[in-house]
Structures are given as C-alpha cells and as structure tokens.
Amino acid sequence: MSKYGLILGLFVLAAILMLLGVGYLIFKPDHYEAPKDGRDLRAGWLSTTDPESGLNFEYPANFGTKYIEPLDWPPRVRVEQRPLMCTNAGEVGARAGQSVTRVIEGEEYCVTTLSQDSYNQYVYATTKEPGVVYVSFSTHLRDCTTYSESERRECESEEASFSPDITINEILKSGLGE
C-alpha cells in the first residue's frame, strides 16, 4: 500500500468516526435510567410540603454539583386536573424555551427548559394520580471562563453532562408514594 493510500485510509476512518460521534450527539435517545448499583438515591434527602399543592415530598439539598446550584429550591409542585399535552418545539434560548417529550425510568415527561444568561428554568410535567403534576425550579450556572484552565474544563464538562431528570423523577416518586 502506498503512503498516499495509507493517509487517505486514515482520513476516511477519522471522518467516519467523527460522523458517528456527531450522529450520536444529535440522535441520542432521551431515555434515562437510574443507576442499578443498589444505592438509595434519596438517602440524606430533606422533606417538605409544597404550600400550593399540599404534596409532601423529599428532595436533595443540592444536585451534588460544584458549578451548578439550584434556585427556587425546593422545587414547586402543582397538580392540575387536565390531560398532559406536550408540543416538541422551541429552542432552549428562545423566549418560550424548548419543550420535549422524554422518558425517564419508564415515565413519560414533558420537559420545558428556558435558558437566560447563566440561569436555566425547568418545568417537568407528567401524568400521575391525581392529574398532571408539574415540578418547576431554576438553576444558576457559574461562568466557566473565570476559572483556571483545568477548572474551566471541569466546569464546562459538568454543565454539558448535567441533567436533573433522575432527581426530578425521584422527587415525584417520594411524594406520590412510589
């Protein structure tokens, strides 16, 4: 094999791997499962009663993250007697945010996310007895650019991988007797 053929082959292989990676990021499933290692995810959680809904539930003091902190916490929980409707549309940075249907541990949720500057607002909605349950809260994301190179990478990695899905599902399970 010639040197040209080897270089071309490596280039084609690199291009294929890059396309597979981009394809995964674009088309990865919105389906999350809790760890199956036997841990009690709610160990050490706090308990509260939402003043509007009267629903008693458990919640963590924080997300266990270094650069992302919960605001409007514990989350607000409200229940409405109507069908759940979710239109998969919008963009996270748009005025109305982005709504997507997501399956979390076998439960279907409509998740709306709105991002403004270093703040994200979330609303999780799902159908549970006695109706549609909404969980809403916000997070503050630190400005990663203010940190040293290694901390900046750690901060950016935490932001890129952050998902409150399992936490919100566990909160609802704690309040609805599951």
XYZ file of C-alpha atoms in Angstrom:
178
model
C 0.000 0.000 0.000
C 1.347 3.409 -0.888
C 1.878 6.237 1.556
C -0.903 8.156 -0.197
C -3.316 5.224 0.210
C -2.495 4.903 3.923
C -3.061 8.612 4.537
C -6.317 8.526 2.581
C -7.471 5.470 4.544
C -6.716 7.149 7.882
C -8.517 10.297 6.748
C -11.611 8.300 5.735
C -11.556 6.393 9.057
C -11.286 9.666 11.015
C -14.182 11.160 9.019
C -16.376 8.108 9.687
C -15.625 8.199 13.424
C -16.391 11.922 13.528
C -19.723 11.410 11.741
C -20.657 8.608 14.135
C -19.877 10.852 17.113
C -21.900 13.758 15.733
C -24.741 11.380 14.868
C -24.813 10.060 18.423
C -24.937 13.570 19.883
C -27.788 14.556 17.574
C -29.832 11.368 17.766
C -29.027 10.045 21.252
C -32.172 8.769 22.945
C -33.933 10.924 25.519
C -34.281 7.908 27.794
C -32.580 7.819 31.156
C -32.362 5.139 33.812
C -31.284 5.421 37.438
C -28.094 3.616 38.429
C -28.680 -0.077 39.103
C -25.977 -0.387 41.774
C -28.420 -0.709 44.687
C -27.849 2.799 46.077
C -30.752 4.571 47.724
C -30.852 7.719 45.600
C -32.855 9.542 48.278
C -30.531 8.818 51.226
C -29.960 12.043 53.154
C -32.673 13.978 51.329
C -34.793 16.613 53.064
C -38.580 16.635 53.320
C -41.058 19.446 52.686
C -44.682 20.124 51.839
C -45.436 22.315 48.838
C -47.659 25.167 50.078
C -49.778 25.288 46.901
C -50.368 21.604 46.175
C -50.089 20.279 49.739
C -47.904 17.489 48.344
C -45.258 16.219 50.768
C -42.053 15.128 49.037
C -38.349 14.573 49.546
C -35.621 16.496 47.722
C -31.826 16.796 47.825
C -30.256 19.917 49.342
C -28.410 20.378 46.034
C -27.506 18.450 42.874
C -24.116 17.308 44.128
C -22.534 19.609 41.556
C -19.713 22.091 42.022
C -20.606 24.664 39.364
C -24.405 24.342 39.122
C -26.597 25.392 42.015
C -30.358 25.026 42.402
C -32.512 28.139 42.727
C -36.224 28.274 43.561
C -35.431 25.227 45.671
C -37.012 23.039 46.865
C -38.947 22.899 43.604
C -42.563 23.995 43.326
C -45.053 21.204 42.710
C -48.554 21.760 41.401
C -51.287 19.409 40.238
C -53.903 20.181 37.592
C -56.930 18.146 36.552
C -56.411 18.092 32.792
C -54.713 15.967 30.155
C -50.985 16.340 29.617
C -50.194 17.933 26.275
C -46.616 18.381 25.084
C -45.578 20.031 21.842
C -41.984 19.171 20.984
C -40.821 22.583 19.803
C -38.738 25.641 20.503
C -35.159 26.327 21.459
C -33.660 26.436 24.955
C -32.529 30.053 24.450
C -35.798 31.216 22.850
C -38.348 33.346 24.666
C -40.674 30.423 25.453
C -37.897 27.855 25.824
C -37.848 24.338 24.438
C -40.338 21.572 25.226
C -39.514 17.921 24.582
C -41.102 14.605 25.469
C -38.694 12.485 27.468
C -38.966 9.017 29.038
C -37.302 8.831 32.454
C -37.261 5.420 34.149
C -40.326 4.371 32.172
C -42.318 7.540 32.937
C -43.192 9.976 30.159
C -42.462 13.630 30.896
C -42.855 16.885 29.040
C -39.712 18.851 29.905
C -39.559 22.574 29.190
C -36.201 24.328 29.530
C -35.605 28.060 29.227
C -32.089 29.476 29.372
C -31.269 33.133 30.014
C -27.659 34.141 30.601
C -26.374 31.931 33.418
C -29.817 30.776 34.570
C -31.934 27.851 33.425
C -35.605 27.382 34.267
C -37.115 23.898 34.147
C -40.682 22.603 34.206
C -41.234 18.845 34.292
C -44.812 17.665 33.691
C -46.128 14.110 33.883
C -49.422 12.322 34.364
C -49.797 10.828 37.851
C -52.690 10.350 40.212
C -54.463 12.753 40.829
C -53.744 14.556 37.499
C -50.927 16.292 35.681
C -48.088 17.049 38.100
C -45.749 19.968 37.350
C -42.362 20.395 39.024
C -40.611 23.731 38.446
C -37.268 25.154 39.556
C -34.260 27.095 38.291
C -30.507 26.615 38.288
C -27.598 29.017 38.258
C -24.628 28.094 36.071
C -21.316 29.623 37.032
C -19.274 31.467 34.410
C -16.706 28.816 33.487
C -14.474 31.366 31.760
C -13.480 32.886 35.114
C -11.680 29.729 36.254
C -8.201 28.361 35.591
C -7.832 26.099 32.546
C -8.319 22.826 34.467
C -11.286 24.159 36.462
C -12.767 25.690 33.304
C -12.716 22.272 31.619
C -14.252 20.680 34.732
C -16.950 23.380 34.838
C -17.770 23.025 31.131
C -17.879 19.236 31.437
C -20.265 19.454 34.402
C -22.563 21.828 32.504
C -22.526 19.646 29.378
C -23.391 16.463 31.289
C -25.860 17.976 33.790
C -29.349 16.513 33.749
C -31.822 16.816 36.629
C -34.076 14.120 35.099
C -33.453 11.302 37.596
C -33.587 13.722 40.545
C -36.980 15.101 39.483
C -38.352 11.601 38.896
C -37.187 10.548 42.384
C -38.775 13.671 43.908
C -42.121 12.762 42.351
C -41.813 9.130 43.415
C -41.171 10.259 47.006
C -44.282 12.459 47.015
C -46.643 10.105 45.247
C -45.942 7.025 47.334
C -43.925 5.019 44.822
